[in-house]
Each structure stands twice: as C-alpha cells, then as structure tokens.
Amino acid sequence: MLDVSLTDIPLGTVTFPRSTHTAIVGPAGCGKSTLLQIIAGDRKPQSGQVRIGSRDVTSLRRARRPLLYTTSAIDAPSRWSVRHLLVAAARQRTIDREDRQQEIELATAKWNLLLDRRLDTLSSTEKTRANLARIEILKPAILIADRILEGVNPSENLADEFYRTLRVMGTTVITAPSSIVELGAIDRVIVLDAGRIVQQGMPSEVYGNPVSEAAAAATGDVSVVPVTISGNIVSSIIGSWETDPPPFQGSGIALIRPDSFSVAAAGEESDLIFGVEEASFYGGAWHVLGLLSGAFLLRVTLPGSLAIHKGKLMALRYDPSRFRLLAK
C-alpha cells in the first residue's frame, strides 16, 4: 500500500496518501475520468510524472502498475457466470483451492449473489454487486474507480458497505463517484473545473465553504443566485440584505444551499414567497423546487411534517450569513 503522486503535471503536484479515500469531483467534462486514466496507466500525461511510492510508473502500462482500475462495466466476457468471475479473481491472487472457495462463499453471501447467473442477464445493481465482490476478493492495494456505483439506487446502501470494506482492507481509493451519496464515506474531495484543481479538502469543508460554483455543485444541491453588491447592500431576485464587510463590489453570485431556508411562523415577517413546482420526499424531509420571477428555479429543503403540493405558496425566511458570495 503506497502513496500515489502526480508530480509537475498540468494539475500541479497531487499526492494520495496510502489507505485514504479521495473523490475526484467536478462538472461534466472537467477531466475526472482523464485524471483517473492517467493514474491507472491508460493515458500518459503531457508532462510530469506518476509515482507510486518512490517508483516512477509514468511509462508503465496499466497491467504493470500495482493497482486495480475499474468502472461500472465489468471487465469480463458477458457470457461468464458470476461464479466464473469470482473464481478468476481468486485465481489471480494465487490462493490455494480451499481458501479460494471460502472467500467466494463469503463474498457470495455478503453481496447477495447468484453464482450461476450469466453476467449478461444481470440488472445494473446485480452487476455492481458482482463487481464489488470481485474487488473484495482481489484485495487491491490501490483502487482507481470511475463511477463504479453508477445506476445503483442509493437506497441499496452499497456505497457505505463498499467503502467500509475497502477501509478495513487498507486500500488506497481514488474515485470519481457516481453520486453525492458516496462523499459520506470519503476522506478528501478534489474539485476539478476545466482540467484544473480549484479546491480540495474534507467533504464537509468544501460543502460549507465552496470557492466556486463547480465546488458547490459537486458536493451537494445548490442554487446559484445572481447578486449585485453596492456598499454593504446585497441585491438579488430573492431579496436584499446587508453584509459586513462586503466581499466585493458589483456583480457576482450567491451560492445557496437548500437547507438555508425555513418556513416563516404565523405573523412573522417573511423574506420570500415561494411557489412549489416539484417536490420529493426522502430522508425525512421535503426536497422542493420552486419557480420565481424570470423563470428562476430555487431549491429548498423543508420539514417532512409539512403538507406540500404543487402550486402551494409558502412564506420563507433565510439566513444570508449562510450564503457564499463570490465575485464574477
């Protein structure tokens, strides 16, 4: 289990310490998959080096690097059965027959697999379970995973179980997650935008203090509200408020999380009249999308105890100290 380092490449110098879990996030086309392929050995950087420990592996193809690269697509013939997939993984580790059978049985029970099913007959979730079992049997020191849980319903709770398993094994994980749900099991987030690192840190740090729209969107739902600051007054489509000291003058944006709002109590002055357009209920709360003037959409999280329906008008309050103000 070794540190992975990218040195003097266009991104700068980045190190992934051993046994840590790092997520590469950012908008579509920002370079997440390209970066993973460079680390894995499927692409070469235009400049710089890829090092695993003290070893320069930049010129080595993937098969010669001490890592496992995987995506949501299983790298095996579709005619194989699940049993064939797991046996091949166990043989790759060159363990004896008795230990091989024991590991396959444990993985089968843990990931709820049907060994005689062909891979091409499995649903996306079943394929993912088979792939996760294969990874556990391979026990990689370094795992490079590109959207490995894509197409899996978050209610399956596979992310938590999978990352916990990798943590027990001490695997160094570098992943481009398929959903924000996976960030709950990650040590560090690296945000890319247009091929550059714009922020990195713990998921909670990036969520609470994003330095760009890309960082905010990559770590959770966010509404991007155009604002203008004159003196210490911020003006926007959702109202005006004071800020002291002002971070800039002129045009900019406010990055607003859905949980920055609350329902105004009876007789309490409101900051915003909000009309419900779409609403979904999960995690014990309402996740609501509303339409304001100028066709602007605002995302709001509201208590699950409320009666919510399309077209309902609601008086809301917000705490502008929670908004992140950025100059254009």
Short mmCIF file of C-alpha atoms in Angstrom, two decimals, residues 94-308:
data_model
loop_
_atom_site.label_atom_id
_atom_site.label_comp_id
_atom_site.label_asym_id
_atom_site.label_seq_id
_atom_site.Cartn_x
_atom_site.Cartn_y
_atom_site.Cartn_z
CA THR A 94 -2.92 -17.31 -6.44
CA ILE A 95 -4.50 -18.51 -3.20
CA ASP A 96 -5.00 -22.24 -2.64
CA ARG A 97 -8.23 -24.02 -3.55
CA GLU A 98 -9.61 -24.24 -0.01
CA ASP A 99 -9.07 -20.55 0.77
CA ARG A 100 -10.36 -19.66 -2.68
CA GLN A 101 -13.63 -21.47 -2.07
CA GLN A 102 -14.05 -19.91 1.36
CA GLU A 103 -13.54 -16.36 0.03
CA ILE A 104 -16.01 -16.94 -2.79
CA GLU A 105 -18.63 -18.25 -0.36
CA LEU A 106 -18.15 -15.27 1.97
CA ALA A 107 -18.37 -12.78 -0.90
CA THR A 108 -21.45 -14.51 -2.32
CA ALA A 109 -23.31 -14.21 0.98
CA LYS A 110 -22.13 -10.69 1.71
CA TRP A 111 -23.10 -9.22 -1.68
CA ASN A 112 -26.22 -11.38 -2.14
CA LEU A 113 -25.13 -13.05 -5.38
CA LEU A 114 -26.49 -15.89 -7.51
CA LEU A 115 -23.38 -17.68 -8.73
CA ASP A 116 -24.89 -19.45 -11.74
CA ARG A 117 -26.36 -16.31 -13.33
CA ARG A 118 -24.69 -15.10 -16.53
CA LEU A 119 -23.30 -11.58 -16.40
CA ASP A 120 -25.36 -10.52 -19.43
CA THR A 121 -28.60 -11.42 -17.61
CA LEU A 122 -27.91 -9.29 -14.51
CA SER A 123 -29.56 -5.98 -13.69
CA SER A 124 -27.30 -2.95 -13.21
CA THR A 125 -27.47 -3.36 -9.41
CA GLU A 126 -26.71 -7.09 -9.63
CA LYS A 127 -23.74 -6.40 -11.90
CA THR A 128 -22.46 -3.83 -9.42
CA ARG A 129 -22.78 -6.31 -6.55
CA ALA A 130 -20.82 -8.89 -8.55
CA ASN A 131 -18.15 -6.32 -9.35
CA LEU A 132 -17.85 -5.29 -5.70
CA ALA A 133 -17.47 -8.94 -4.68
CA ARG A 134 -14.74 -9.35 -7.31
CA ILE A 135 -12.90 -6.31 -5.96
CA GLU A 136 -13.11 -7.59 -2.40
CA ILE A 137 -11.64 -10.94 -3.45
CA LEU A 138 -8.82 -9.22 -5.38
CA LYS A 139 -7.98 -7.06 -2.33
CA PRO A 140 -6.18 -4.32 -4.29
CA ALA A 141 -3.67 -2.11 -2.52
CA ILE A 142 -4.75 0.78 -4.77
CA LEU A 143 -8.19 1.05 -6.36
CA ILE A 144 -8.93 3.53 -9.16
CA ALA A 145 -12.73 3.59 -9.56
CA ASP A 146 -14.62 5.57 -12.21
CA ARG A 147 -18.35 5.85 -11.40
CA ILE A 148 -18.36 2.28 -10.13
CA LEU A 149 -21.79 2.62 -8.47
CA GLU A 150 -23.47 4.23 -11.48
CA GLY A 151 -27.08 3.13 -11.94
CA VAL A 152 -27.44 1.80 -8.39
CA ASN A 153 -30.36 3.04 -6.30
CA PRO A 154 -28.96 4.90 -3.24
CA SER A 155 -31.45 3.01 -1.08
CA GLU A 156 -29.37 -0.13 -1.69
CA ASN A 157 -26.72 1.32 0.70
CA LEU A 158 -23.94 -0.26 -1.35
CA ALA A 159 -21.68 2.78 -1.05
CA ASP A 160 -21.40 2.59 2.73
CA GLU A 161 -20.73 -1.16 2.75
CA PHE A 162 -18.25 -1.00 -0.11
CA TYR A 163 -16.11 1.84 1.24
CA ARG A 164 -16.18 0.35 4.73
CA THR A 165 -14.86 -2.92 3.27
CA LEU A 166 -12.05 -1.10 1.46
CA ARG A 167 -11.15 0.78 4.62
CA VAL A 168 -10.82 -2.48 6.57
CA MET A 169 -8.53 -3.82 3.84
CA GLY A 170 -6.41 -0.66 3.96
CA THR A 171 -6.95 0.05 0.27
CA THR A 172 -5.97 3.45 -1.14
CA VAL A 173 -9.02 4.61 -3.08
CA ILE A 174 -9.12 7.27 -5.81
CA THR A 175 -12.62 7.53 -7.22
CA ALA A 176 -14.86 9.61 -9.42
CA PRO A 177 -18.13 8.97 -7.54
CA SER A 178 -21.39 8.43 -9.37
CA SER A 179 -23.41 10.37 -6.79
CA ILE A 180 -23.01 12.77 -3.89
CA VAL A 181 -24.07 9.95 -1.54
CA GLU A 182 -20.59 8.44 -1.81
CA LEU A 183 -18.96 11.54 -0.35
CA GLY A 184 -20.16 10.47 3.09
CA ALA A 185 -17.54 7.69 3.04
CA ILE A 186 -14.68 9.79 1.63
CA ASP A 187 -11.73 11.40 3.43
CA ARG A 188 -10.91 14.09 0.89
CA VAL A 189 -12.51 15.76 -2.11
CA ILE A 190 -10.56 17.23 -5.03
CA VAL A 191 -12.66 19.55 -7.19
CA LEU A 192 -11.73 19.90 -10.86
CA ASP A 193 -13.01 22.56 -13.22
CA ALA A 194 -11.83 22.79 -16.83
CA GLY A 195 -8.92 20.46 -16.06
CA ARG A 196 -7.66 22.43 -13.06
CA ILE A 197 -7.89 21.83 -9.33
CA VAL A 198 -10.00 24.62 -7.87
CA GLN A 199 -10.40 23.29 -4.31
CA GLN A 200 -9.61 20.33 -2.11
CA GLY A 201 -10.34 19.33 1.46
CA MET A 202 -12.71 17.27 3.57
CA PRO A 203 -16.18 16.94 2.00
CA SER A 204 -17.73 18.95 4.85
CA GLU A 205 -15.20 21.76 4.36
CA VAL A 206 -15.83 22.04 0.63
CA TYR A 207 -19.60 21.81 1.17
CA GLY A 208 -19.58 24.57 3.77
CA ASN A 209 -17.10 26.89 2.06
CA PRO A 210 -17.06 26.32 -1.71
CA VAL A 211 -14.74 28.66 -3.59
CA SER A 212 -16.59 28.29 -6.90
CA GLU A 213 -19.88 27.25 -8.40
CA ALA A 214 -18.24 23.99 -9.56
CA ALA A 215 -17.17 23.14 -5.99
CA ALA A 216 -20.62 23.89 -4.59
CA ALA A 217 -22.47 21.84 -7.21
CA ALA A 218 -20.06 18.90 -6.89
CA THR A 219 -20.71 18.49 -3.16
CA GLY A 220 -24.48 18.96 -2.94
CA ASP A 221 -27.58 20.68 -4.27
CA VAL A 222 -27.11 24.41 -4.69
CA SER A 223 -28.96 27.38 -6.14
CA VAL A 224 -26.82 29.95 -7.93
CA VAL A 225 -28.41 33.38 -7.48
CA PRO A 226 -27.05 36.44 -9.35
CA VAL A 227 -26.36 39.32 -6.96
CA THR A 228 -25.12 42.90 -7.04
CA ILE A 229 -23.28 44.46 -4.10
CA SER A 230 -23.26 48.22 -3.61
CA GLY A 231 -21.64 49.37 -0.40
CA ASN A 232 -22.75 46.75 2.11
CA ILE A 233 -26.14 46.02 0.49
CA VAL A 234 -26.62 42.81 -1.48
CA SER A 235 -29.47 42.87 -4.01
CA SER A 236 -30.88 39.74 -5.67
CA ILE A 237 -34.00 38.14 -7.07
CA ILE A 238 -34.81 36.66 -3.64
CA GLY A 239 -34.47 39.97 -1.80
CA SER A 240 -31.85 42.29 -0.32
CA TRP A 241 -29.72 42.06 2.80
CA GLU A 242 -26.70 43.63 4.43
CA THR A 243 -23.24 42.12 4.54
CA ASP A 244 -20.32 43.48 6.51
CA PRO A 245 -17.66 43.52 5.31
CA PRO A 246 -18.72 43.12 1.66
CA PRO A 247 -16.52 40.57 -0.16
CA PHE A 248 -16.62 42.57 -3.41
CA GLN A 249 -18.42 45.37 -5.20
CA GLY A 250 -20.53 44.97 -8.33
CA SER A 251 -21.84 41.77 -9.90
CA GLY A 252 -21.40 38.29 -8.51
CA ILE A 253 -23.28 35.20 -7.37
CA ALA A 254 -24.64 33.78 -4.14
CA LEU A 255 -24.28 30.03 -3.66
CA ILE A 256 -27.26 28.96 -1.58
CA ARG A 257 -27.84 25.52 -0.09
CA PRO A 258 -31.42 24.21 0.18
CA ASP A 259 -31.22 23.94 3.98
CA SER A 260 -30.64 27.71 4.30
CA PHE A 261 -34.41 28.30 4.37
CA SER A 262 -37.12 27.91 7.00
CA VAL A 263 -40.88 28.42 7.00
CA ALA A 264 -42.00 31.75 8.45
CA ALA A 265 -44.13 31.34 11.56
CA ALA A 266 -47.67 32.75 11.66
CA GLY A 267 -47.45 36.53 12.00
CA GLU A 268 -43.70 36.54 11.31
CA GLU A 269 -42.32 38.69 8.53
CA SER A 270 -41.12 36.63 5.57
CA ASP A 271 -38.14 37.13 3.26
CA LEU A 272 -39.57 35.30 0.26
CA ILE A 273 -42.86 33.96 -1.12
CA PHE A 274 -42.09 30.58 -2.62
CA GLY A 275 -44.29 28.61 -5.04
CA VAL A 276 -43.87 24.84 -5.15
CA GLU A 277 -43.26 23.40 -8.63
CA GLU A 278 -41.85 19.96 -7.82
CA ALA A 279 -41.43 18.10 -4.54
CA SER A 280 -39.96 14.77 -3.48
CA PHE A 281 -39.82 13.22 -0.03
CA TYR A 282 -36.78 11.31 1.22
CA GLY A 283 -34.55 11.27 4.24
CA GLY A 284 -37.42 12.53 6.38
CA ALA A 285 -37.64 15.88 4.56
CA TRP A 286 -39.23 17.56 1.55
CA HIS A 287 -36.86 18.48 -1.27
CA VAL A 288 -38.66 21.18 -3.20
CA LEU A 289 -38.06 23.06 -6.44
CA GLY A 290 -39.81 26.40 -6.85
CA LEU A 291 -40.15 28.87 -9.70
CA LEU A 292 -39.55 32.57 -9.07
CA SER A 293 -39.89 35.55 -11.39
CA GLY A 294 -37.75 35.44 -14.51
CA ALA A 295 -38.11 31.63 -14.62
CA PHE A 296 -35.50 31.28 -11.86
CA LEU A 297 -35.54 27.91 -10.06
CA LEU A 298 -34.77 27.73 -6.35
CA ARG A 299 -34.07 24.55 -4.36
CA VAL A 300 -35.35 24.38 -0.79
CA THR A 301 -35.37 21.68 1.89
CA LEU A 302 -38.41 21.77 4.19
CA PRO A 303 -39.54 19.73 7.22
CA GLY A 304 -41.24 16.42 6.44
CA SER A 305 -44.15 17.31 8.73
CA LEU A 306 -45.44 19.95 6.29
CA ALA A 307 -48.20 19.38 3.75
CA ILE A 308 -46.55 20.05 0.41
#
